[in-house]
mmCIF file with all atom_site columns, C-alpha atoms in Angstrom:
data_model
loop_
_atom_site.group_PDB
_atom_site.id
_atom_site.type_symbol
_atom_site.label_atom_id
_atom_site.label_alt_id
_atom_site.label_comp_id
_atom_site.label_asym_id
_atom_site.label_entity_id
_atom_site.label_seq_id
_atom_site.pdbx_PDB_ins_code
_atom_site.Cartn_x
_atom_site.Cartn_y
_atom_site.Cartn_z
_atom_site.occupancy
_atom_site.B_iso_or_equiv
_atom_site.pdbx_formal_charge
_atom_site.auth_seq_id
_atom_site.auth_comp_id
_atom_site.auth_asym_id
_atom_site.auth_atom_id
_atom_site.pdbx_PDB_model_num
ATOM 1   C CA . MET A 1 1   ? 40.389 61.007 77.462  1.00 80.00 ? 1   MET A CA 1
ATOM 2   C CA . GLY A 1 2   ? 39.807 64.407 78.963  1.00 87.00 ? 2   GLY A CA 1
ATOM 3   C CA . LEU A 1 3   ? 42.880 64.411 81.197  1.00 90.00 ? 3   LEU A CA 1
ATOM 4   C CA . GLU A 1 4   ? 45.296 65.870 78.633  1.00 92.00 ? 4   GLU A CA 1
ATOM 5   C CA . PRO A 1 5   ? 42.951 68.684 77.505  1.00 93.00 ? 5   PRO A CA 1
ATOM 6   C CA . PHE A 1 6   ? 42.162 69.461 81.149  1.00 94.00 ? 6   PHE A CA 1
ATOM 7   C CA . VAL A 1 7   ? 45.837 69.676 82.089  1.00 94.00 ? 7   VAL A CA 1
ATOM 8   C CA . ALA A 1 8   ? 46.495 71.906 79.069  1.00 95.00 ? 8   ALA A CA 1
ATOM 9   C CA . LEU A 1 9   ? 43.590 74.153 80.076  1.00 95.00 ? 9   LEU A CA 1
ATOM 10  C CA . ALA A 1 10  ? 44.871 74.436 83.643  1.00 95.00 ? 10  ALA A CA 1
ATOM 11  C CA . LYS A 1 11  ? 48.371 75.326 82.404  1.00 96.00 ? 11  LYS A CA 1
ATOM 12  C CA . GLN A 1 12  ? 46.981 77.871 79.948  1.00 96.00 ? 12  GLN A CA 1
ATOM 13  C CA . HIS A 1 13  ? 45.182 79.658 82.784  1.00 96.00 ? 13  HIS A CA 1
ATOM 14  C CA . ASP A 1 14  ? 47.921 79.095 85.387  1.00 95.00 ? 14  ASP A CA 1
ATOM 15  C CA . VAL A 1 15  ? 45.548 77.159 87.625  1.00 94.00 ? 15  VAL A CA 1
ATOM 16  C CA . SER A 1 16  ? 46.880 74.488 89.940  1.00 93.00 ? 16  SER A CA 1
ATOM 17  C CA . ILE A 1 17  ? 45.182 71.113 89.938  1.00 94.00 ? 17  ILE A CA 1
ATOM 18  C CA . ARG A 1 18  ? 44.162 69.621 93.277  1.00 91.00 ? 18  ARG A CA 1
ATOM 19  C CA . PRO A 1 19  ? 43.045 66.034 92.576  1.00 91.00 ? 19  PRO A CA 1
ATOM 20  C CA . TYR A 1 20  ? 40.399 64.265 94.601  1.00 91.00 ? 20  TYR A CA 1
ATOM 21  C CA . VAL A 1 21  ? 40.824 60.641 93.646  1.00 90.00 ? 21  VAL A CA 1
ATOM 22  C CA . ILE A 1 22  ? 37.480 58.978 94.388  1.00 89.00 ? 22  ILE A CA 1
ATOM 23  C CA . PRO A 1 23  ? 34.975 56.433 93.107  1.00 88.00 ? 23  PRO A CA 1
ATOM 24  C CA . LEU A 1 24  ? 31.579 57.381 91.742  1.00 89.00 ? 24  LEU A CA 1
ATOM 25  C CA . ILE A 1 25  ? 29.318 58.669 94.489  1.00 93.00 ? 25  ILE A CA 1
ATOM 26  C CA . GLU A 1 26  ? 26.127 56.667 94.231  1.00 93.00 ? 26  GLU A CA 1
ATOM 27  C CA . ASP A 1 27  ? 24.522 58.558 97.134  1.00 94.00 ? 27  ASP A CA 1
ATOM 28  C CA . ASN A 1 28  ? 24.666 61.679 94.932  1.00 94.00 ? 28  ASN A CA 1
ATOM 29  C CA . GLY A 1 29  ? 23.279 59.918 91.854  1.00 93.00 ? 29  GLY A CA 1
ATOM 30  C CA . GLY A 1 30  ? 26.384 58.383 90.282  1.00 92.00 ? 30  GLY A CA 1
ATOM 31  C CA . ILE A 1 31  ? 25.592 55.215 88.337  1.00 91.00 ? 31  ILE A CA 1
ATOM 32  C CA . TYR A 1 32  ? 28.248 52.677 87.411  1.00 86.00 ? 32  TYR A CA 1
ATOM 33  C CA . SER A 1 33  ? 27.986 51.644 83.772  1.00 84.00 ? 33  SER A CA 1
ATOM 34  C CA . ARG A 1 34  ? 27.302 48.036 84.792  1.00 82.00 ? 34  ARG A CA 1
ATOM 35  C CA . ASN A 1 35  ? 24.128 49.243 86.551  1.00 88.00 ? 35  ASN A CA 1
ATOM 36  C CA . ARG A 1 36  ? 22.817 51.369 83.682  1.00 90.00 ? 36  ARG A CA 1
ATOM 37  C CA . PRO A 1 37  ? 20.060 50.186 81.380  1.00 94.00 ? 37  PRO A CA 1
ATOM 38  C CA . GLU A 1 38  ? 21.332 48.590 78.162  1.00 93.00 ? 38  GLU A CA 1
ATOM 39  C CA . ALA A 1 39  ? 20.235 51.523 75.984  1.00 96.00 ? 39  ALA A CA 1
ATOM 40  C CA . ARG A 1 40  ? 22.241 53.947 78.122  1.00 93.00 ? 40  ARG A CA 1
ATOM 41  C CA . ARG A 1 41  ? 25.306 51.671 78.151  1.00 89.00 ? 41  ARG A CA 1
ATOM 42  C CA . ALA A 1 42  ? 25.128 51.359 74.353  1.00 91.00 ? 42  ALA A CA 1
ATOM 43  C CA . TYR A 1 43  ? 24.938 55.147 73.972  1.00 94.00 ? 43  TYR A CA 1
ATOM 44  C CA . TRP A 1 44  ? 27.792 55.614 76.465  1.00 90.00 ? 44  TRP A CA 1
ATOM 45  C CA . LEU A 1 45  ? 30.017 53.298 74.393  1.00 89.00 ? 45  LEU A CA 1
ATOM 46  C CA . LYS A 1 46  ? 29.203 55.225 71.210  1.00 93.00 ? 46  LYS A CA 1
ATOM 47  C CA . ASP A 1 47  ? 29.850 58.516 72.967  1.00 92.00 ? 47  ASP A CA 1
ATOM 48  C CA . LEU A 1 48  ? 33.190 57.289 74.317  1.00 90.00 ? 48  LEU A CA 1
ATOM 49  C CA . THR A 1 49  ? 34.118 56.141 70.817  1.00 92.00 ? 49  THR A CA 1
ATOM 50  C CA . ARG A 1 50  ? 33.274 59.594 69.436  1.00 94.00 ? 50  ARG A CA 1
ATOM 51  C CA . TRP A 1 51  ? 35.332 61.329 72.096  1.00 91.00 ? 51  TRP A CA 1
ATOM 52  C CA . ALA A 1 52  ? 38.221 58.933 71.547  1.00 90.00 ? 52  ALA A CA 1
ATOM 53  C CA . ALA A 1 53  ? 38.187 59.702 67.820  1.00 93.00 ? 53  ALA A CA 1
ATOM 54  C CA . LEU A 1 54  ? 38.078 63.425 68.555  1.00 91.00 ? 54  LEU A CA 1
ATOM 55  C CA . ARG A 1 55  ? 41.078 63.023 70.873  1.00 90.00 ? 55  ARG A CA 1
ATOM 56  C CA . GLY A 1 56  ? 42.964 60.806 68.393  1.00 91.00 ? 56  GLY A CA 1
ATOM 57  C CA . LYS A 1 57  ? 42.663 57.643 70.474  1.00 89.00 ? 57  LYS A CA 1
ATOM 58  C CA . THR A 1 58  ? 41.254 54.186 69.985  1.00 89.00 ? 58  THR A CA 1
ATOM 59  C CA . LEU A 1 59  ? 39.680 52.516 73.004  1.00 89.00 ? 59  LEU A CA 1
ATOM 60  C CA . ALA A 1 60  ? 39.726 48.808 73.823  1.00 87.00 ? 60  ALA A CA 1
ATOM 61  C CA . PHE A 1 61  ? 36.219 47.665 74.748  1.00 82.00 ? 61  PHE A CA 1
ATOM 62  C CA . GLU A 1 62  ? 36.604 43.912 74.390  1.00 80.00 ? 62  GLU A CA 1
ATOM 63  C CA . ASN A 1 63  ? 36.713 41.839 77.595  1.00 74.00 ? 63  ASN A CA 1
ATOM 64  C CA . ARG A 1 64  ? 35.835 44.863 79.768  1.00 71.00 ? 64  ARG A CA 1
ATOM 65  C CA . ALA A 1 65  ? 33.691 42.660 82.012  1.00 63.00 ? 65  ALA A CA 1
ATOM 66  C CA . ALA A 1 66  ? 36.775 40.603 82.895  1.00 71.00 ? 66  ALA A CA 1
ATOM 67  C CA . LEU A 1 67  ? 38.581 43.626 84.335  1.00 75.00 ? 67  LEU A CA 1
ATOM 68  C CA . SER A 1 68  ? 38.744 43.903 88.097  1.00 82.00 ? 68  SER A CA 1
ATOM 69  C CA . ASP A 1 69  ? 38.006 46.990 90.163  1.00 85.00 ? 69  ASP A CA 1
ATOM 70  C CA . PRO A 1 70  ? 40.407 49.809 89.152  1.00 85.00 ? 70  PRO A CA 1
ATOM 71  C CA . THR A 1 71  ? 40.057 51.495 92.584  1.00 90.00 ? 71  THR A CA 1
ATOM 72  C CA . PRO A 1 72  ? 43.508 50.327 93.752  1.00 94.00 ? 72  PRO A CA 1
ATOM 73  C CA . ALA A 1 73  ? 44.987 52.262 90.822  1.00 95.00 ? 73  ALA A CA 1
ATOM 74  C CA . GLY A 1 74  ? 43.512 55.366 92.448  1.00 95.00 ? 74  GLY A CA 1
ATOM 75  C CA . PHE A 1 75  ? 45.294 54.444 95.669  1.00 96.00 ? 75  PHE A CA 1
ATOM 76  C CA . MET A 1 76  ? 48.540 54.239 93.676  1.00 97.00 ? 76  MET A CA 1
ATOM 77  C CA . VAL A 1 77  ? 47.946 57.750 92.274  1.00 97.00 ? 77  VAL A CA 1
ATOM 78  C CA . LEU A 1 78  ? 47.346 59.020 95.814  1.00 97.00 ? 78  LEU A CA 1
ATOM 79  C CA . ALA A 1 79  ? 50.591 57.322 96.873  1.00 97.00 ? 79  ALA A CA 1
ATOM 80  C CA . ALA A 1 80  ? 52.410 59.186 94.084  1.00 97.00 ? 80  ALA A CA 1
ATOM 81  C CA . ILE A 1 81  ? 50.890 62.464 95.271  1.00 96.00 ? 81  ILE A CA 1
ATOM 82  C CA . ASP A 1 82  ? 51.939 61.696 98.848  1.00 95.00 ? 82  ASP A CA 1
ATOM 83  C CA . ALA A 1 83  ? 55.469 60.886 97.658  1.00 96.00 ? 83  ALA A CA 1
ATOM 84  C CA . GLY A 1 84  ? 55.687 64.164 95.707  1.00 96.00 ? 84  GLY A CA 1
ATOM 85  C CA . GLU A 1 85  ? 55.945 62.325 92.386  1.00 97.00 ? 85  GLU A CA 1
ATOM 86  C CA . ASP A 1 86  ? 54.420 63.289 89.036  1.00 97.00 ? 86  ASP A CA 1
ATOM 87  C CA . TRP A 1 87  ? 50.952 61.924 89.711  1.00 96.00 ? 87  TRP A CA 1
ATOM 88  C CA . LEU A 1 88  ? 49.606 63.291 86.423  1.00 96.00 ? 88  LEU A CA 1
ATOM 89  C CA . ARG A 1 89  ? 52.074 61.182 84.453  1.00 97.00 ? 89  ARG A CA 1
ATOM 90  C CA . LEU A 1 90  ? 51.132 58.110 86.507  1.00 98.00 ? 90  LEU A CA 1
ATOM 91  C CA . ALA A 1 91  ? 47.389 58.788 86.149  1.00 96.00 ? 91  ALA A CA 1
ATOM 92  C CA . GLY A 1 92  ? 47.831 59.175 82.403  1.00 95.00 ? 92  GLY A CA 1
ATOM 93  C CA . ALA A 1 93  ? 49.790 55.921 82.142  1.00 97.00 ? 93  ALA A CA 1
ATOM 94  C CA . LEU A 1 94  ? 47.159 54.033 84.154  1.00 96.00 ? 94  LEU A CA 1
ATOM 95  C CA . GLN A 1 95  ? 44.303 55.522 82.132  1.00 93.00 ? 95  GLN A CA 1
ATOM 96  C CA . GLU A 1 96  ? 46.001 54.625 78.865  1.00 93.00 ? 96  GLU A CA 1
ATOM 97  C CA . ALA A 1 97  ? 46.590 51.075 80.074  1.00 94.00 ? 97  ALA A CA 1
ATOM 98  C CA . PHE A 1 98  ? 42.943 50.727 81.099  1.00 91.00 ? 98  PHE A CA 1
ATOM 99  C CA . TRP A 1 99  ? 41.136 52.510 78.277  1.00 90.00 ? 99  TRP A CA 1
ATOM 100 C CA . VAL A 1 100 ? 43.451 52.197 75.274  1.00 90.00 ? 100 VAL A CA 1
ATOM 101 C CA . ARG A 1 101 ? 45.064 48.812 75.879  1.00 91.00 ? 101 ARG A CA 1
ATOM 102 C CA . GLY A 1 102 ? 42.303 47.218 77.984  1.00 90.00 ? 102 GLY A CA 1
ATOM 103 C CA . GLU A 1 103 ? 44.725 46.187 80.716  1.00 92.00 ? 103 GLU A CA 1
ATOM 104 C CA . ASP A 1 104 ? 43.442 45.159 84.129  1.00 92.00 ? 104 ASP A CA 1
ATOM 105 C CA . ILE A 1 105 ? 44.855 47.928 86.328  1.00 94.00 ? 105 ILE A CA 1
ATOM 106 C CA . GLY A 1 106 ? 42.953 46.406 89.248  1.00 93.00 ? 106 GLY A CA 1
ATOM 107 C CA . ASP A 1 107 ? 45.540 43.618 89.188  1.00 94.00 ? 107 ASP A CA 1
ATOM 108 C CA . PRO A 1 108 ? 48.570 44.615 91.300  1.00 95.00 ? 108 PRO A CA 1
ATOM 109 C CA . VAL A 1 109 ? 51.043 42.937 88.939  1.00 96.00 ? 109 VAL A CA 1
ATOM 110 C CA . VAL A 1 110 ? 49.667 44.880 85.953  1.00 95.00 ? 110 VAL A CA 1
ATOM 111 C CA . ARG A 1 111 ? 49.487 48.116 87.942  1.00 96.00 ? 111 ARG A CA 1
ATOM 112 C CA . ARG A 1 112 ? 53.108 47.823 89.093  1.00 97.00 ? 112 ARG A CA 1
ATOM 113 C CA . ALA A 1 113 ? 54.240 47.056 85.525  1.00 98.00 ? 113 ALA A CA 1
ATOM 114 C CA . VAL A 1 114 ? 52.419 50.131 84.211  1.00 98.00 ? 114 VAL A CA 1
ATOM 115 C CA . ALA A 1 115 ? 54.005 52.282 86.923  1.00 98.00 ? 115 ALA A CA 1
ATOM 116 C CA . ASP A 1 116 ? 57.465 50.839 86.259  1.00 98.00 ? 116 ASP A CA 1
ATOM 117 C CA . ALA A 1 117 ? 57.121 51.405 82.503  1.00 98.00 ? 117 ALA A CA 1
ATOM 118 C CA . ALA A 1 118 ? 56.159 55.029 83.198  1.00 98.00 ? 118 ALA A CA 1
ATOM 119 C CA . GLY A 1 119 ? 59.340 55.555 85.205  1.00 98.00 ? 119 GLY A CA 1
ATOM 120 C CA . PHE A 1 120 ? 58.015 54.996 88.733  1.00 98.00 ? 120 PHE A CA 1
ATOM 121 C CA . HIS A 1 121 ? 58.961 52.417 91.331  1.00 97.00 ? 121 HIS A CA 1
ATOM 122 C CA . GLY A 1 122 ? 55.802 50.315 91.180  1.00 97.00 ? 122 GLY A CA 1
ATOM 123 C CA . ILE A 1 123 ? 56.461 48.155 94.227  1.00 97.00 ? 123 ILE A CA 1
ATOM 124 C CA . ALA A 1 124 ? 57.199 51.183 96.421  1.00 97.00 ? 124 ALA A CA 1
ATOM 125 C CA . LEU A 1 125 ? 54.070 52.988 95.239  1.00 97.00 ? 125 LEU A CA 1
ATOM 126 C CA . GLU A 1 126 ? 51.980 49.859 95.738  1.00 97.00 ? 126 GLU A CA 1
ATOM 127 C CA . ARG A 1 127 ? 53.295 49.530 99.294  1.00 97.00 ? 127 ARG A CA 1
ATOM 128 C CA . LYS A 1 128 ? 52.571 53.208 100.023 1.00 97.00 ? 128 LYS A CA 1
ATOM 129 C CA . ALA A 1 129 ? 49.098 52.853 98.439  1.00 96.00 ? 129 ALA A CA 1
ATOM 130 C CA . GLN A 1 130 ? 48.169 50.402 101.187 1.00 95.00 ? 130 GLN A CA 1
ATOM 131 C CA . SER A 1 131 ? 49.247 52.751 103.981 1.00 96.00 ? 131 SER A CA 1
ATOM 132 C CA . ASP A 1 132 ? 46.844 54.174 106.524 1.00 96.00 ? 132 ASP A CA 1
ATOM 133 C CA . ALA A 1 133 ? 47.785 57.689 105.367 1.00 95.00 ? 133 ALA A CA 1
ATOM 134 C CA . VAL A 1 134 ? 46.728 57.057 101.755 1.00 96.00 ? 134 VAL A CA 1
ATOM 135 C CA . GLN A 1 135 ? 43.552 55.283 102.840 1.00 95.00 ? 135 GLN A CA 1
ATOM 136 C CA . ALA A 1 136 ? 42.700 58.255 105.078 1.00 96.00 ? 136 ALA A CA 1
ATOM 137 C CA . VAL A 1 137 ? 43.188 60.670 102.157 1.00 96.00 ? 137 VAL A CA 1
ATOM 138 C CA . TRP A 1 138 ? 40.913 58.461 99.996  1.00 96.00 ? 138 TRP A CA 1
ATOM 139 C CA . LYS A 1 139 ? 38.166 58.615 102.625 1.00 96.00 ? 139 LYS A CA 1
ATOM 140 C CA . ALA A 1 140 ? 38.606 62.361 103.159 1.00 96.00 ? 140 ALA A CA 1
ATOM 141 C CA . ASN A 1 141 ? 38.529 62.998 99.389  1.00 95.00 ? 141 ASN A CA 1
ATOM 142 C CA . TYR A 1 142 ? 35.304 61.027 99.139  1.00 95.00 ? 142 TYR A CA 1
ATOM 143 C CA . GLU A 1 143 ? 33.624 63.019 101.907 1.00 96.00 ? 143 GLU A CA 1
ATOM 144 C CA . ILE A 1 144 ? 34.765 66.361 100.481 1.00 95.00 ? 144 ILE A CA 1
ATOM 145 C CA . ALA A 1 145 ? 33.565 65.446 96.992  1.00 95.00 ? 145 ALA A CA 1
ATOM 146 C CA . LYS A 1 146 ? 30.270 64.057 98.294  1.00 96.00 ? 146 LYS A CA 1
ATOM 147 C CA . SER A 1 147 ? 29.522 67.211 100.268 1.00 96.00 ? 147 SER A CA 1
ATOM 148 C CA . ALA A 1 148 ? 30.410 69.322 97.191  1.00 95.00 ? 148 ALA A CA 1
ATOM 149 C CA . GLY A 1 149 ? 27.768 67.460 95.153  1.00 95.00 ? 149 GLY A CA 1
ATOM 150 C CA . VAL A 1 150 ? 30.099 65.379 92.985  1.00 95.00 ? 150 VAL A CA 1
ATOM 151 C CA . PHE A 1 151 ? 28.500 62.202 91.625  1.00 95.00 ? 151 PHE A CA 1
ATOM 152 C CA . GLY A 1 152 ? 30.456 61.156 88.526  1.00 92.00 ? 152 GLY A CA 1
ATOM 153 C CA . LEU A 1 153 ? 33.894 61.210 87.016  1.00 91.00 ? 153 LEU A CA 1
ATOM 154 C CA . PRO A 1 154 ? 35.557 63.267 85.890  1.00 93.00 ? 154 PRO A CA 1
ATOM 155 C CA . THR A 1 155 ? 34.206 66.258 87.727  1.00 94.00 ? 155 THR A CA 1
ATOM 156 C CA . PHE A 1 156 ? 36.130 69.501 87.664  1.00 95.00 ? 156 PHE A CA 1
ATOM 157 C CA . ARG A 1 157 ? 35.577 72.163 90.328  1.00 94.00 ? 157 ARG A CA 1
ATOM 158 C CA . TYR A 1 158 ? 36.563 75.777 89.993  1.00 93.00 ? 158 TYR A CA 1
ATOM 159 C CA . ASP A 1 159 ? 35.483 78.687 92.175  1.00 91.00 ? 159 ASP A CA 1
ATOM 160 C CA . GLY A 1 160 ? 32.865 76.450 93.818  1.00 90.00 ? 160 GLY A CA 1
ATOM 161 C CA . GLU A 1 161 ? 31.290 75.480 90.477  1.00 93.00 ? 161 GLU A CA 1
ATOM 162 C CA . LEU A 1 162 ? 31.153 71.850 89.315  1.00 95.00 ? 162 LEU A CA 1
ATOM 163 C CA . TYR A 1 163 ? 31.699 70.714 85.727  1.00 95.00 ? 163 TYR A CA 1
ATOM 164 C CA . TRP A 1 164 ? 30.947 67.042 85.109  1.00 95.00 ? 164 TRP A CA 1
ATOM 165 C CA . GLY A 1 165 ? 32.507 65.159 82.237  1.00 93.00 ? 165 GLY A CA 1
ATOM 166 C CA . GLN A 1 166 ? 35.063 66.061 79.627  1.00 91.00 ? 166 GLN A CA 1
ATOM 167 C CA . ASP A 1 167 ? 32.294 67.560 77.513  1.00 92.00 ? 167 ASP A CA 1
ATOM 168 C CA . SER A 1 168 ? 32.051 70.291 80.176  1.00 94.00 ? 168 SER A CA 1
ATOM 169 C CA . LEU A 1 169 ? 35.613 71.487 79.580  1.00 95.00 ? 169 LEU A CA 1
ATOM 170 C CA . PRO A 1 170 ? 34.441 74.308 77.255  1.00 94.00 ? 170 PRO A CA 1
ATOM 171 C CA . PHE A 1 171 ? 32.233 75.632 80.079  1.00 95.00 ? 171 PHE A CA 1
ATOM 172 C CA . LEU A 1 172 ? 35.122 75.387 82.534  1.00 95.00 ? 172 LEU A CA 1
ATOM 173 C CA . GLU A 1 173 ? 37.317 77.235 80.032  1.00 95.00 ? 173 GLU A CA 1
ATOM 174 C CA . ARG A 1 174 ? 34.786 80.054 79.778  1.00 95.00 ? 174 ARG A CA 1
ATOM 175 C CA . HIS A 1 175 ? 34.643 80.245 83.577  1.00 95.00 ? 175 HIS A CA 1
ATOM 176 C CA . LEU A 1 176 ? 38.441 80.419 83.733  1.00 95.00 ? 176 LEU A CA 1
ATOM 177 C CA . LYS A 1 177 ? 38.238 83.336 81.286  1.00 94.00 ? 177 LYS A CA 1
ATOM 178 C CA . GLY A 1 178 ? 35.833 85.117 83.662  1.00 91.00 ? 178 GLY A CA 1
ATOM 179 C CA . GLU A 1 179 ? 32.524 84.165 82.105  1.00 89.00 ? 179 GLU A CA 1
ATOM 180 C CA . LYS A 1 180 ? 30.448 82.142 84.513  1.00 76.00 ? 180 LYS A CA 1
ATOM 181 C CA . LEU A 1 181 ? 27.417 80.748 82.702  1.00 72.00 ? 181 LEU A CA 1
ATOM 182 C CA . VAL A 1 182 ? 25.316 79.890 85.759  1.00 65.00 ? 182 VAL A CA 1
ATOM 183 C CA . ALA A 1 183 ? 23.208 82.384 87.648  1.00 56.00 ? 183 ALA A CA 1
#
């Protein structure tokens, strides 16, 4: 839900976006929602619902447990980057499919259909996503993010400073305006 406001913020401040498509980094303290205590998962769902309402979206939470691992969708985004395609449009389409429509973007058939509907060549991206080059970028991104202290998603990094979660966008905005709030 924070992708669109983040992109708008980057454009407003003429900052280029360098994506590091990664999973959570458990070694740095990242906790997948399935591993959180029930009280924290319940709060997380309420918080997501609040953010969705604020962003004018409705999220699909039913049957979430049936969804497979969305990691291959990240590989597809990396393939789009490698191909010089509009990875932000693809990432947005995949996120909408996953969060708004509750589609299983871990399923290659679903992922290709989402890419095709967004104007990409899903089969070609899927093929490229499996390449050694894309897998190497995935591993390198993970190591870079881990050494930078990233643990959860989304994390935004500017001028060496990390901002975790879409609720940190106002702090990132202040930093972009020259006001760094950390000593």
